[in-house]
Short mmCIF file of C-alpha atoms in Angstrom, two decimals:
data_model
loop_
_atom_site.label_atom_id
_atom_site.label_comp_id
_atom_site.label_asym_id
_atom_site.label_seq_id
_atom_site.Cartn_x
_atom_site.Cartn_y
_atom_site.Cartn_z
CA UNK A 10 1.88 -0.42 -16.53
CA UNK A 11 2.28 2.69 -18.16
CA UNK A 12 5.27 4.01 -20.52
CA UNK A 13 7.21 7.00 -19.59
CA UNK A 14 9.23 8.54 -22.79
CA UNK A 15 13.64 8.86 -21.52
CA UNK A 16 16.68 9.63 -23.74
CA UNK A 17 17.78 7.05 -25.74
CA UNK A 18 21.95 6.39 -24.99
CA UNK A 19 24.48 9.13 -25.87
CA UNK A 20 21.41 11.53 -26.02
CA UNK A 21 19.96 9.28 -29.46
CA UNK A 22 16.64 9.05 -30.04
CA UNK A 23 13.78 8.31 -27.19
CA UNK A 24 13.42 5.41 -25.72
CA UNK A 25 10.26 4.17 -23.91
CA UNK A 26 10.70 2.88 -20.53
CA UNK A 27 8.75 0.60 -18.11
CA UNK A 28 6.91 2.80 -15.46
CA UNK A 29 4.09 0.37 -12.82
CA UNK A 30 1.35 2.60 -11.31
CA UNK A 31 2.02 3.84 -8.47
CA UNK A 32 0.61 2.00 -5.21
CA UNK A 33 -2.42 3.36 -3.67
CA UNK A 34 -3.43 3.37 0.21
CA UNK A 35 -7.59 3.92 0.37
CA UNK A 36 -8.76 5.04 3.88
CA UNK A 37 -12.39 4.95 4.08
CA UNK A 38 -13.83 6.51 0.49
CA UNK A 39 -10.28 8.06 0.25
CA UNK A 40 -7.61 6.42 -2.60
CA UNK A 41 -4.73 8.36 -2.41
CA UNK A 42 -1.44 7.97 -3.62
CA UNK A 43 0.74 5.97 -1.34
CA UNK A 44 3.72 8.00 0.21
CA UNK A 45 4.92 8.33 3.66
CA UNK A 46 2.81 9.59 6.71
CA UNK A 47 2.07 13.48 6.60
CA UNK A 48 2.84 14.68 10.16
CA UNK A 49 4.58 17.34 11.97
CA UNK A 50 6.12 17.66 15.41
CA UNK A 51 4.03 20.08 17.25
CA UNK A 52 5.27 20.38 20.99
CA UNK A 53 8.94 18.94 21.94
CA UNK A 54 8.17 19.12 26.09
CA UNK A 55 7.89 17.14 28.07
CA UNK A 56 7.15 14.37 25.42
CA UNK A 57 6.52 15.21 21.93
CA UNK A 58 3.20 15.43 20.23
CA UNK A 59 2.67 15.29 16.42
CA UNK A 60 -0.29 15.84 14.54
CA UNK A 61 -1.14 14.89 11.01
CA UNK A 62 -3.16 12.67 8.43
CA UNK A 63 -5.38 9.64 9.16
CA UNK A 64 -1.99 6.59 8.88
CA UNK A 65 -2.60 3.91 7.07
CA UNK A 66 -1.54 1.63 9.20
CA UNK A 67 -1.03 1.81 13.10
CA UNK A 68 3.00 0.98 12.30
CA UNK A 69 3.28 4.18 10.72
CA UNK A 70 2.56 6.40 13.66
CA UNK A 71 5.39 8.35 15.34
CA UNK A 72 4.33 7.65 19.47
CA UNK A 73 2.69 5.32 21.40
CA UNK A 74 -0.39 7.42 22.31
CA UNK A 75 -2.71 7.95 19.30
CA UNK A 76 -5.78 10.62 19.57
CA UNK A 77 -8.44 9.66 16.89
CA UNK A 78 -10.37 12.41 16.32
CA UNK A 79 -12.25 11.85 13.02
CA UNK A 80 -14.15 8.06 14.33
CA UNK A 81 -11.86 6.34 11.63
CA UNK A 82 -9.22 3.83 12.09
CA UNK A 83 -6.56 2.82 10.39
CA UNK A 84 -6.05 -1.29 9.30
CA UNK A 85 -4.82 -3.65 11.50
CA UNK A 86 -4.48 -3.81 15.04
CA UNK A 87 -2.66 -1.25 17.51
CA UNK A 88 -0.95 -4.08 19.53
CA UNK A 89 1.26 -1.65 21.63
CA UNK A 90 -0.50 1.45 21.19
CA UNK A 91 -3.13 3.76 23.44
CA UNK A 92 -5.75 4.74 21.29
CA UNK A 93 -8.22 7.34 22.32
CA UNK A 94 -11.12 8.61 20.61
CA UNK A 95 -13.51 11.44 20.08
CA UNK A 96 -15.43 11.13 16.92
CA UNK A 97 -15.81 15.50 15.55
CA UNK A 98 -17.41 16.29 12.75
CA UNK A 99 -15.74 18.98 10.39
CA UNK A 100 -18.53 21.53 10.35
CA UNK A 101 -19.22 24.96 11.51
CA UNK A 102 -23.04 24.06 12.57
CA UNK A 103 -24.26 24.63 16.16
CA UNK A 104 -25.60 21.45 16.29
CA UNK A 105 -22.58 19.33 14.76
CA UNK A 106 -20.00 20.81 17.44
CA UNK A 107 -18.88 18.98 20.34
CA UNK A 108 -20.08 20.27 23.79
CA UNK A 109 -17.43 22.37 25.62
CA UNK A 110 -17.34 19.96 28.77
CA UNK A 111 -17.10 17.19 27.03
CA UNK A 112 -14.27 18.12 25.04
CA UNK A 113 -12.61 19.23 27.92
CA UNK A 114 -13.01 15.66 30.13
CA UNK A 115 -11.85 13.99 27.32
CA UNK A 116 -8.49 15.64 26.90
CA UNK A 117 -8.66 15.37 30.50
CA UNK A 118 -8.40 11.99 30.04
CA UNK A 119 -6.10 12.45 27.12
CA UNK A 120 -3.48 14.13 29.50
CA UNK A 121 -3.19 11.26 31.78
CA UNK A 122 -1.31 9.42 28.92
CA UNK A 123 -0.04 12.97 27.35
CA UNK A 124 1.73 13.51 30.36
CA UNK A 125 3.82 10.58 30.44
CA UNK A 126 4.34 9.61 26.82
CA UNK A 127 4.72 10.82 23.06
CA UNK A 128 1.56 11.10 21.42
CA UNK A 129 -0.03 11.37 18.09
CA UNK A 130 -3.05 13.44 17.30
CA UNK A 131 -5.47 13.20 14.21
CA UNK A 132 -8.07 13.47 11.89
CA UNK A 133 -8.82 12.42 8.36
CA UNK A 134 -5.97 14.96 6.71
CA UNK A 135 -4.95 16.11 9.93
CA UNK A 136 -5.83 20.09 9.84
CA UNK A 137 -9.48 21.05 10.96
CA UNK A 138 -9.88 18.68 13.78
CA UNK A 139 -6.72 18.10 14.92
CA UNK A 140 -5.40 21.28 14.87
CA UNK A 141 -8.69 22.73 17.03
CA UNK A 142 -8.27 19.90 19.34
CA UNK A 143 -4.67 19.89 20.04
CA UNK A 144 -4.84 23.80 20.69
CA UNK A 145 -7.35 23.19 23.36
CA UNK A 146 -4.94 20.43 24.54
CA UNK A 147 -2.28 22.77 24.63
CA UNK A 148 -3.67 25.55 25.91
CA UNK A 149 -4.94 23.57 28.99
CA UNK A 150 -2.14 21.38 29.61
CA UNK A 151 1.06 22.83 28.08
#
């Protein structure tokens, strides 16, 4: 617990209220504050697609598709969900990048469920990875 300083009544002297920590979510070496999941619609048509940070949990996510594209999964189980996966590193080295044709059969594969259902694409904090993968996605399918 930790003591935040307020105004005492009628604007008197300070008062020192009670203030708990604030909860933290940890996704793999990651302890971050916890707040709600950081997404963004992307695409409204046909079906939407949003993109965003690793979720904590697989209840958080918008859509019953998830694309994984970082190899790291959130707690708990995905009961109703899809959940596809393509594990990319974030690097600009030759020899780190995915293969051009194999990028493109898995959103290939992606698509069958992208066609027919909202889905939810990302990566650890949802900007490098995602963002490259979903404008491939887009710009093959949309």
């Amino acid at each position: 617990m930790t003591r935040a300083p307020g105004k005492g009544p009628a604007g008197g002297a300070p008062t020192e209220a009670l203030q708990s920590e604030p909860p933290t979510r940890t996704v793999g070496p990651v302890t971050d504050t916890l707040r709600p999941l950081d997404f963004h619609l992307i695409h409204e048509s046909p079906y939407p697609i949003y993109q965003g940070e690793i979720p904590l949990d697989y209840g958080e996510i918008p859509a019953p598709v998830v694309v994984n594209l970082c190899g790291m999964h959130p707690h708990g189980n995905p009961y109703d969900k899809i959940v596809m996966g393509l594990a990319l590193l974030d690097s600009v080295e030759l020899d780190h990048l995915v293969a051009r044709r194999r990028l493109e059969r898995f959103l290939e594969s992606v698509h069958v469920h992208a066609g027919t259902a909202p889905t939810y694409w990302h990566c650890h904090a949802g900007i490098n990875r995602a963002s490259f993968a979903l404008s491939a996605y887009l710009h093959l399918y949309r």
